[in-house]
């Protein structure tokens, strides 16, 4: 019928408008994110520029421009997706552990020098966080004895991030025997004693090892992390909406 035809036309027009709006939003996000990523992955930065300019010109222009980049575009896209996934993991882990993203990455890098994986490090920091939370909420737990043994004021550690707690306790243990150190670290969390070579046997301090990570460019800035995350989120959201049209 004429009414049905008119309704179908209006629906198609509405879908086209929505598609154009989605493309424009992703294009804006791409340009903004590309600027944020300038100090990070060159491939992702270039891809962001290509997408930012072409997406705003429309779907056909976007496809044409991105395909024109050829193999470099594919490589850049894979690189970007990998970096975006890593960025999301870092941001989420830092939030869960109550630690800033710079320190988390630097600590992971430093611990990697003694063979600990990112997952090992995250589990260690989670254990410290959980035990400190037990003290803060319940006033008890395995960590209470640690502070008593070292004659430390627990109030000065409550609310601190787990990396700061590890630094503070390791400093208090500097003159203790290896056995005492092991006992204390095991009370702090599973596998925490694995950090002892990093804390006591290397020719640089933990803080210096973490600074090396920053100096070598192994730490992605918080600005870049959020740029990757935002761009990827916008792209995924737009892809989903466009696919449902």
mmCIF file of C-alpha atoms in Angstrom:
data_model
loop_
_atom_site.group_PDB
_atom_site.id
_atom_site.type_symbol
_atom_site.label_atom_id
_atom_site.label_comp_id
_atom_site.label_asym_id
_atom_site.label_seq_id
_atom_site.Cartn_x
_atom_site.Cartn_y
_atom_site.Cartn_z
ATOM 1 C CA UNK A 1 0.000 0.000 0.000
ATOM 2 C CA UNK A 2 0.995 3.634 -0.368
ATOM 3 C CA UNK A 3 1.121 4.081 3.410
ATOM 4 C CA UNK A 4 3.377 1.051 3.846
ATOM 5 C CA UNK A 5 5.625 2.267 1.035
ATOM 6 C CA UNK A 6 5.884 5.686 2.675
ATOM 7 C CA UNK A 7 6.676 4.060 6.021
ATOM 8 C CA UNK A 8 9.417 1.940 4.438
ATOM 9 C CA UNK A 9 10.934 4.980 2.759
ATOM 10 C CA UNK A 10 10.899 6.932 6.020
ATOM 11 C CA UNK A 11 12.497 3.992 7.853
ATOM 12 C CA UNK A 12 15.222 3.732 5.213
ATOM 13 C CA UNK A 13 15.841 7.466 5.389
ATOM 14 C CA UNK A 14 16.048 7.303 9.161
ATOM 15 C CA UNK A 15 18.527 4.413 8.978
ATOM 16 C CA UNK A 16 20.613 6.364 6.496
ATOM 17 C CA UNK A 17 20.648 9.371 8.828
ATOM 18 C CA UNK A 18 21.640 7.177 11.773
ATOM 19 C CA UNK A 19 24.386 5.586 9.713
ATOM 20 C CA UNK A 20 25.724 8.985 8.721
ATOM 21 C CA UNK A 21 25.645 10.165 12.332
ATOM 22 C CA UNK A 22 27.493 7.059 13.515
ATOM 23 C CA UNK A 23 30.132 7.504 10.830
ATOM 24 C CA UNK A 24 30.580 11.153 11.782
ATOM 25 C CA UNK A 25 30.941 10.332 15.491
ATOM 26 C CA UNK A 26 33.514 7.624 14.830
ATOM 27 C CA UNK A 27 35.322 9.974 12.514
ATOM 28 C CA UNK A 28 35.527 12.645 15.219
ATOM 29 C CA UNK A 29 36.669 10.055 17.732
ATOM 30 C CA UNK A 30 39.273 8.770 15.294
ATOM 31 C CA UNK A 31 40.755 12.220 14.796
ATOM 32 C CA UNK A 32 40.803 12.961 18.528
ATOM 33 C CA UNK A 33 42.207 9.570 19.406
ATOM 34 C CA UNK A 34 44.833 9.743 16.698
ATOM 35 C CA UNK A 35 46.064 12.992 18.226
ATOM 36 C CA UNK A 36 46.161 11.315 21.639
ATOM 37 C CA UNK A 37 48.048 8.338 20.229
ATOM 38 C CA UNK A 38 50.694 10.449 18.501
ATOM 39 C CA UNK A 39 53.246 9.575 21.151
ATOM 40 C CA UNK A 40 52.318 5.893 21.017
ATOM 41 C CA UNK A 41 52.042 3.501 18.083
ATOM 42 C CA UNK A 42 52.853 5.198 14.775
ATOM 43 C CA UNK A 43 50.789 2.608 12.899
ATOM 44 C CA UNK A 44 47.744 3.249 15.033
ATOM 45 C CA UNK A 45 48.231 7.008 14.763
ATOM 46 C CA UNK A 46 48.330 6.829 10.967
ATOM 47 C CA UNK A 47 45.285 4.564 10.909
ATOM 48 C CA UNK A 48 43.446 6.981 13.167
ATOM 49 C CA UNK A 49 44.224 9.832 10.783
ATOM 50 C CA UNK A 50 43.028 7.863 7.764
ATOM 51 C CA UNK A 51 39.812 6.840 9.483
ATOM 52 C CA UNK A 52 39.226 10.217 11.064
ATOM 53 C CA UNK A 53 39.328 12.063 7.742
ATOM 54 C CA UNK A 54 37.631 9.440 5.594
ATOM 55 C CA UNK A 55 34.835 8.373 7.929
ATOM 56 C CA UNK A 56 33.548 11.905 8.194
ATOM 57 C CA UNK A 57 33.353 11.996 4.391
ATOM 58 C CA UNK A 58 30.962 9.030 4.395
ATOM 59 C CA UNK A 59 30.974 5.250 4.286
ATOM 60 C CA UNK A 60 32.068 4.899 0.657
ATOM 61 C CA UNK A 61 34.915 7.358 1.105
ATOM 62 C CA UNK A 62 35.981 5.564 4.289
ATOM 63 C CA UNK A 63 36.202 2.184 2.602
ATOM 64 C CA UNK A 64 38.007 3.626 -0.413
ATOM 65 C CA UNK A 65 40.541 5.530 1.681
ATOM 66 C CA UNK A 66 41.305 2.671 4.060
ATOM 67 C CA UNK A 67 41.602 0.122 1.258
ATOM 68 C CA UNK A 68 43.897 2.501 -0.591
ATOM 69 C CA UNK A 69 46.372 2.241 2.244
ATOM 70 C CA UNK A 70 46.546 -1.461 1.386
ATOM 71 C CA UNK A 71 48.619 -3.885 3.427
ATOM 72 C CA UNK A 72 49.861 -1.070 5.627
ATOM 73 C CA UNK A 73 46.265 -0.448 6.697
ATOM 74 C CA UNK A 74 45.775 -4.089 7.634
ATOM 75 C CA UNK A 75 49.005 -4.129 9.614
ATOM 76 C CA UNK A 76 48.103 -0.861 11.295
ATOM 77 C CA UNK A 77 44.647 -2.121 12.183
ATOM 78 C CA UNK A 78 46.007 -5.312 13.766
ATOM 79 C CA UNK A 79 48.568 -3.220 15.650
ATOM 80 C CA UNK A 80 45.880 -0.845 16.800
ATOM 81 C CA UNK A 81 43.528 -3.592 17.980
ATOM 82 C CA UNK A 82 46.350 -5.217 19.954
ATOM 83 C CA UNK A 83 47.284 -1.923 21.559
ATOM 84 C CA UNK A 84 43.623 -1.147 22.267
ATOM 85 C CA UNK A 85 43.172 -4.522 23.966
ATOM 86 C CA UNK A 86 46.295 -3.962 26.052
ATOM 87 C CA UNK A 87 45.105 -0.454 26.940
ATOM 88 C CA UNK A 88 41.763 -1.804 28.149
ATOM 89 C CA UNK A 89 43.493 -4.444 30.268
ATOM 90 C CA UNK A 90 45.835 -1.882 31.846
ATOM 91 C CA UNK A 91 43.030 0.578 32.599
ATOM 92 C CA UNK A 92 40.777 -2.109 34.073
ATOM 93 C CA UNK A 93 43.560 -3.677 36.153
ATOM 94 C CA UNK A 94 44.741 -0.310 37.468
ATOM 95 C CA UNK A 95 41.179 0.540 38.497
ATOM 96 C CA UNK A 96 40.672 -2.790 40.278
ATOM 97 C CA UNK A 97 44.001 -2.558 42.091
ATOM 98 C CA UNK A 98 43.695 1.116 43.035
ATOM 99 C CA UNK A 99 47.007 1.992 41.388
ATOM 100 C CA UNK A 100 47.795 4.532 38.687
ATOM 101 C CA UNK A 101 48.476 3.215 35.200
ATOM 102 C CA UNK A 102 52.053 4.542 35.001
ATOM 103 C CA UNK A 103 53.136 2.782 38.199
ATOM 104 C CA UNK A 104 51.352 -0.437 37.260
ATOM 105 C CA UNK A 105 53.128 -0.711 33.898
ATOM 106 C CA UNK A 106 56.482 0.277 35.355
ATOM 107 C CA UNK A 107 56.123 -2.290 38.138
ATOM 108 C CA UNK A 108 55.137 -4.987 35.641
ATOM 109 C CA UNK A 109 58.186 -4.125 33.545
ATOM 110 C CA UNK A 110 60.529 -4.213 36.536
ATOM 111 C CA UNK A 111 59.134 -7.556 37.734
ATOM 112 C CA UNK A 112 59.482 -8.914 34.226
ATOM 113 C CA UNK A 113 63.251 -8.564 34.596
ATOM 114 C CA UNK A 114 63.181 -11.401 37.138
ATOM 115 C CA UNK A 115 60.858 -13.576 35.062
ATOM 116 C CA UNK A 116 57.459 -12.651 36.484
ATOM 117 C CA UNK A 117 54.624 -12.377 33.980
ATOM 118 C CA UNK A 118 52.041 -9.595 33.937
ATOM 119 C CA UNK A 119 49.483 -12.046 35.361
ATOM 120 C CA UNK A 120 51.916 -12.996 38.178
ATOM 121 C CA UNK A 121 52.369 -9.345 39.077
ATOM 122 C CA UNK A 122 48.657 -8.568 38.971
ATOM 123 C CA UNK A 123 47.889 -11.537 41.255
ATOM 124 C CA UNK A 124 50.577 -10.444 43.714
ATOM 125 C CA UNK A 125 49.230 -6.891 43.862
ATOM 126 C CA UNK A 126 45.669 -8.185 44.245
ATOM 127 C CA UNK A 127 46.721 -10.280 47.249
ATOM 128 C CA UNK A 128 48.294 -7.244 48.916
ATOM 129 C CA UNK A 129 45.165 -5.194 48.168
ATOM 130 C CA UNK A 130 42.877 -7.890 49.588
ATOM 131 C CA UNK A 131 44.866 -8.208 52.798
ATOM 132 C CA UNK A 132 45.046 -4.455 53.304
ATOM 133 C CA UNK A 133 41.300 -4.301 52.677
ATOM 134 C CA UNK A 134 40.782 -6.944 55.367
ATOM 135 C CA UNK A 135 42.655 -4.756 57.838
ATOM 136 C CA UNK A 136 40.776 -1.610 56.834
ATOM 137 C CA UNK A 137 37.335 -3.247 57.017
ATOM 138 C CA UNK A 138 37.706 -5.874 59.737
ATOM 139 C CA UNK A 139 40.803 -4.732 61.609
ATOM 140 C CA UNK A 140 42.350 -8.168 61.251
ATOM 141 C CA UNK A 141 43.892 -10.657 58.887
ATOM 142 C CA UNK A 142 47.346 -12.000 58.150
ATOM 143 C CA UNK A 143 48.832 -8.564 57.524
ATOM 144 C CA UNK A 144 48.209 -7.382 61.074
ATOM 145 C CA UNK A 145 51.084 -9.501 62.376
ATOM 146 C CA UNK A 146 53.354 -8.117 59.657
ATOM 147 C CA UNK A 147 52.914 -4.564 60.908
ATOM 148 C CA UNK A 148 53.333 -5.639 64.531
ATOM 149 C CA UNK A 149 56.513 -7.570 63.751
ATOM 150 C CA UNK A 150 58.027 -4.625 61.900
ATOM 151 C CA UNK A 151 56.746 -2.083 64.429
ATOM 152 C CA UNK A 152 54.990 -0.138 61.671
ATOM 153 C CA UNK A 153 51.883 2.012 62.085
ATOM 154 C CA UNK A 154 49.202 0.291 60.008
ATOM 155 C CA UNK A 155 47.247 3.544 59.751
ATOM 156 C CA UNK A 156 50.008 4.982 57.576
ATOM 157 C CA UNK A 157 49.488 2.196 55.022
ATOM 158 C CA UNK A 158 45.695 1.942 54.884
ATOM 159 C CA UNK A 159 44.407 3.524 51.671
ATOM 160 C CA UNK A 160 47.748 3.301 49.902
ATOM 161 C CA UNK A 161 48.072 1.453 46.617
ATOM 162 C CA UNK A 162 49.634 -2.035 46.783
ATOM 163 C CA UNK A 163 52.895 -0.970 45.119
ATOM 164 C CA UNK A 164 53.458 1.667 47.807
ATOM 165 C CA UNK A 165 52.698 -0.941 50.479
ATOM 166 C CA UNK A 166 55.261 -3.337 48.984
ATOM 167 C CA UNK A 167 57.862 -0.562 48.815
ATOM 168 C CA UNK A 168 57.257 0.529 52.400
ATOM 169 C CA UNK A 169 57.410 -2.959 53.904
ATOM 170 C CA UNK A 170 60.394 -4.016 51.805
ATOM 171 C CA UNK A 171 62.269 -0.955 53.057
ATOM 172 C CA UNK A 172 61.469 -1.873 56.671
ATOM 173 C CA UNK A 173 62.809 -5.379 55.999
ATOM 174 C CA UNK A 174 66.081 -4.219 54.465
ATOM 175 C CA UNK A 175 68.244 -5.418 57.396
ATOM 176 C CA UNK A 176 66.194 -8.567 58.149
ATOM 177 C CA UNK A 177 67.426 -12.067 57.386
ATOM 178 C CA UNK A 178 66.357 -13.845 54.218
ATOM 179 C CA UNK A 179 64.191 -16.162 56.291
ATOM 180 C CA UNK A 180 62.416 -13.264 58.005
ATOM 181 C CA UNK A 181 61.831 -11.559 54.672
ATOM 182 C CA UNK A 182 60.357 -14.720 53.197
ATOM 183 C CA UNK A 183 58.026 -15.194 56.170
ATOM 184 C CA UNK A 184 56.765 -11.624 55.988
ATOM 185 C CA UNK A 185 56.234 -11.641 52.221
ATOM 186 C CA UNK A 186 54.415 -14.962 52.353
ATOM 187 C CA UNK A 187 52.092 -13.486 54.985
ATOM 188 C CA UNK A 188 51.446 -10.539 52.652
ATOM 189 C CA UNK A 189 50.253 -12.683 49.764
ATOM 190 C CA UNK A 190 50.746 -15.729 47.587
ATOM 191 C CA UNK A 191 53.978 -15.659 45.568
ATOM 192 C CA UNK A 192 55.012 -12.298 47.022
ATOM 193 C CA UNK A 193 58.365 -13.786 48.021
ATOM 194 C CA UNK A 194 59.093 -14.086 44.284
ATOM 195 C CA UNK A 195 59.701 -10.327 44.344
ATOM 196 C CA UNK A 196 62.661 -10.660 46.717
ATOM 197 C CA UNK A 197 65.332 -10.792 43.980
ATOM 198 C CA UNK A 198 63.902 -7.580 42.522
ATOM 199 C CA UNK A 199 63.759 -5.895 45.921
ATOM 200 C CA UNK A 200 67.074 -7.001 47.418
ATOM 201 C CA UNK A 201 69.392 -8.660 44.932
ATOM 202 C CA UNK A 202 69.501 -6.324 41.946
ATOM 203 C CA UNK A 203 72.021 -3.541 41.553
ATOM 204 C CA UNK A 204 69.195 -0.980 41.295
ATOM 205 C CA UNK A 205 66.282 -0.217 43.597
ATOM 206 C CA UNK A 206 62.683 -0.987 42.690
ATOM 207 C CA UNK A 207 62.049 2.719 42.120
ATOM 208 C CA UNK A 208 65.038 2.932 39.766
ATOM 209 C CA UNK A 209 63.908 -0.182 37.887
ATOM 210 C CA UNK A 210 60.469 1.360 37.467
ATOM 211 C CA UNK A 211 62.003 4.610 36.243
ATOM 212 C CA UNK A 212 63.984 2.637 33.657
ATOM 213 C CA UNK A 213 60.679 1.393 32.248
ATOM 214 C CA UNK A 214 59.543 4.985 31.790
ATOM 215 C CA UNK A 215 62.860 6.058 30.279
ATOM 216 C CA UNK A 216 62.732 3.221 27.745
ATOM 217 C CA UNK A 217 59.218 4.124 26.662
ATOM 218 C CA UNK A 218 57.734 0.899 28.036
ATOM 219 C CA UNK A 219 54.989 2.843 29.807
ATOM 220 C CA UNK A 220 51.996 4.054 27.791
ATOM 221 C CA UNK A 221 50.742 7.380 29.112
ATOM 222 C CA UNK A 222 47.275 7.578 30.602
ATOM 223 C CA UNK A 223 46.288 9.961 27.798
ATOM 224 C CA UNK A 224 47.295 7.406 25.160
ATOM 225 C CA UNK A 225 45.612 4.549 27.022
ATOM 226 C CA UNK A 226 42.324 6.425 27.120
ATOM 227 C CA UNK A 227 42.688 7.469 23.478
ATOM 228 C CA UNK A 228 43.085 3.859 22.384
ATOM 229 C CA UNK A 229 40.217 2.761 24.613
ATOM 230 C CA UNK A 230 37.833 5.517 23.507
ATOM 231 C CA UNK A 231 38.538 5.081 19.800
ATOM 232 C CA UNK A 232 38.103 1.321 19.991
ATOM 233 C CA UNK A 233 34.884 1.647 22.010
ATOM 234 C CA UNK A 234 33.431 4.142 19.535
ATOM 235 C CA UNK A 235 34.371 1.941 16.599
ATOM 236 C CA UNK A 236 32.864 -1.191 18.169
ATOM 237 C CA UNK A 237 29.691 0.647 19.124
ATOM 238 C CA UNK A 238 29.267 2.123 15.668
ATOM 239 C CA UNK A 239 29.915 -1.242 14.019
ATOM 240 C CA UNK A 240 27.232 -2.844 16.182
ATOM 241 C CA UNK A 241 24.683 -0.138 15.474
ATOM 242 C CA UNK A 242 25.412 -0.130 11.747
ATOM 243 C CA UNK A 243 25.133 -3.915 11.662
ATOM 244 C CA UNK A 244 21.687 -3.729 13.273
ATOM 245 C CA UNK A 245 20.316 -1.225 10.751
#
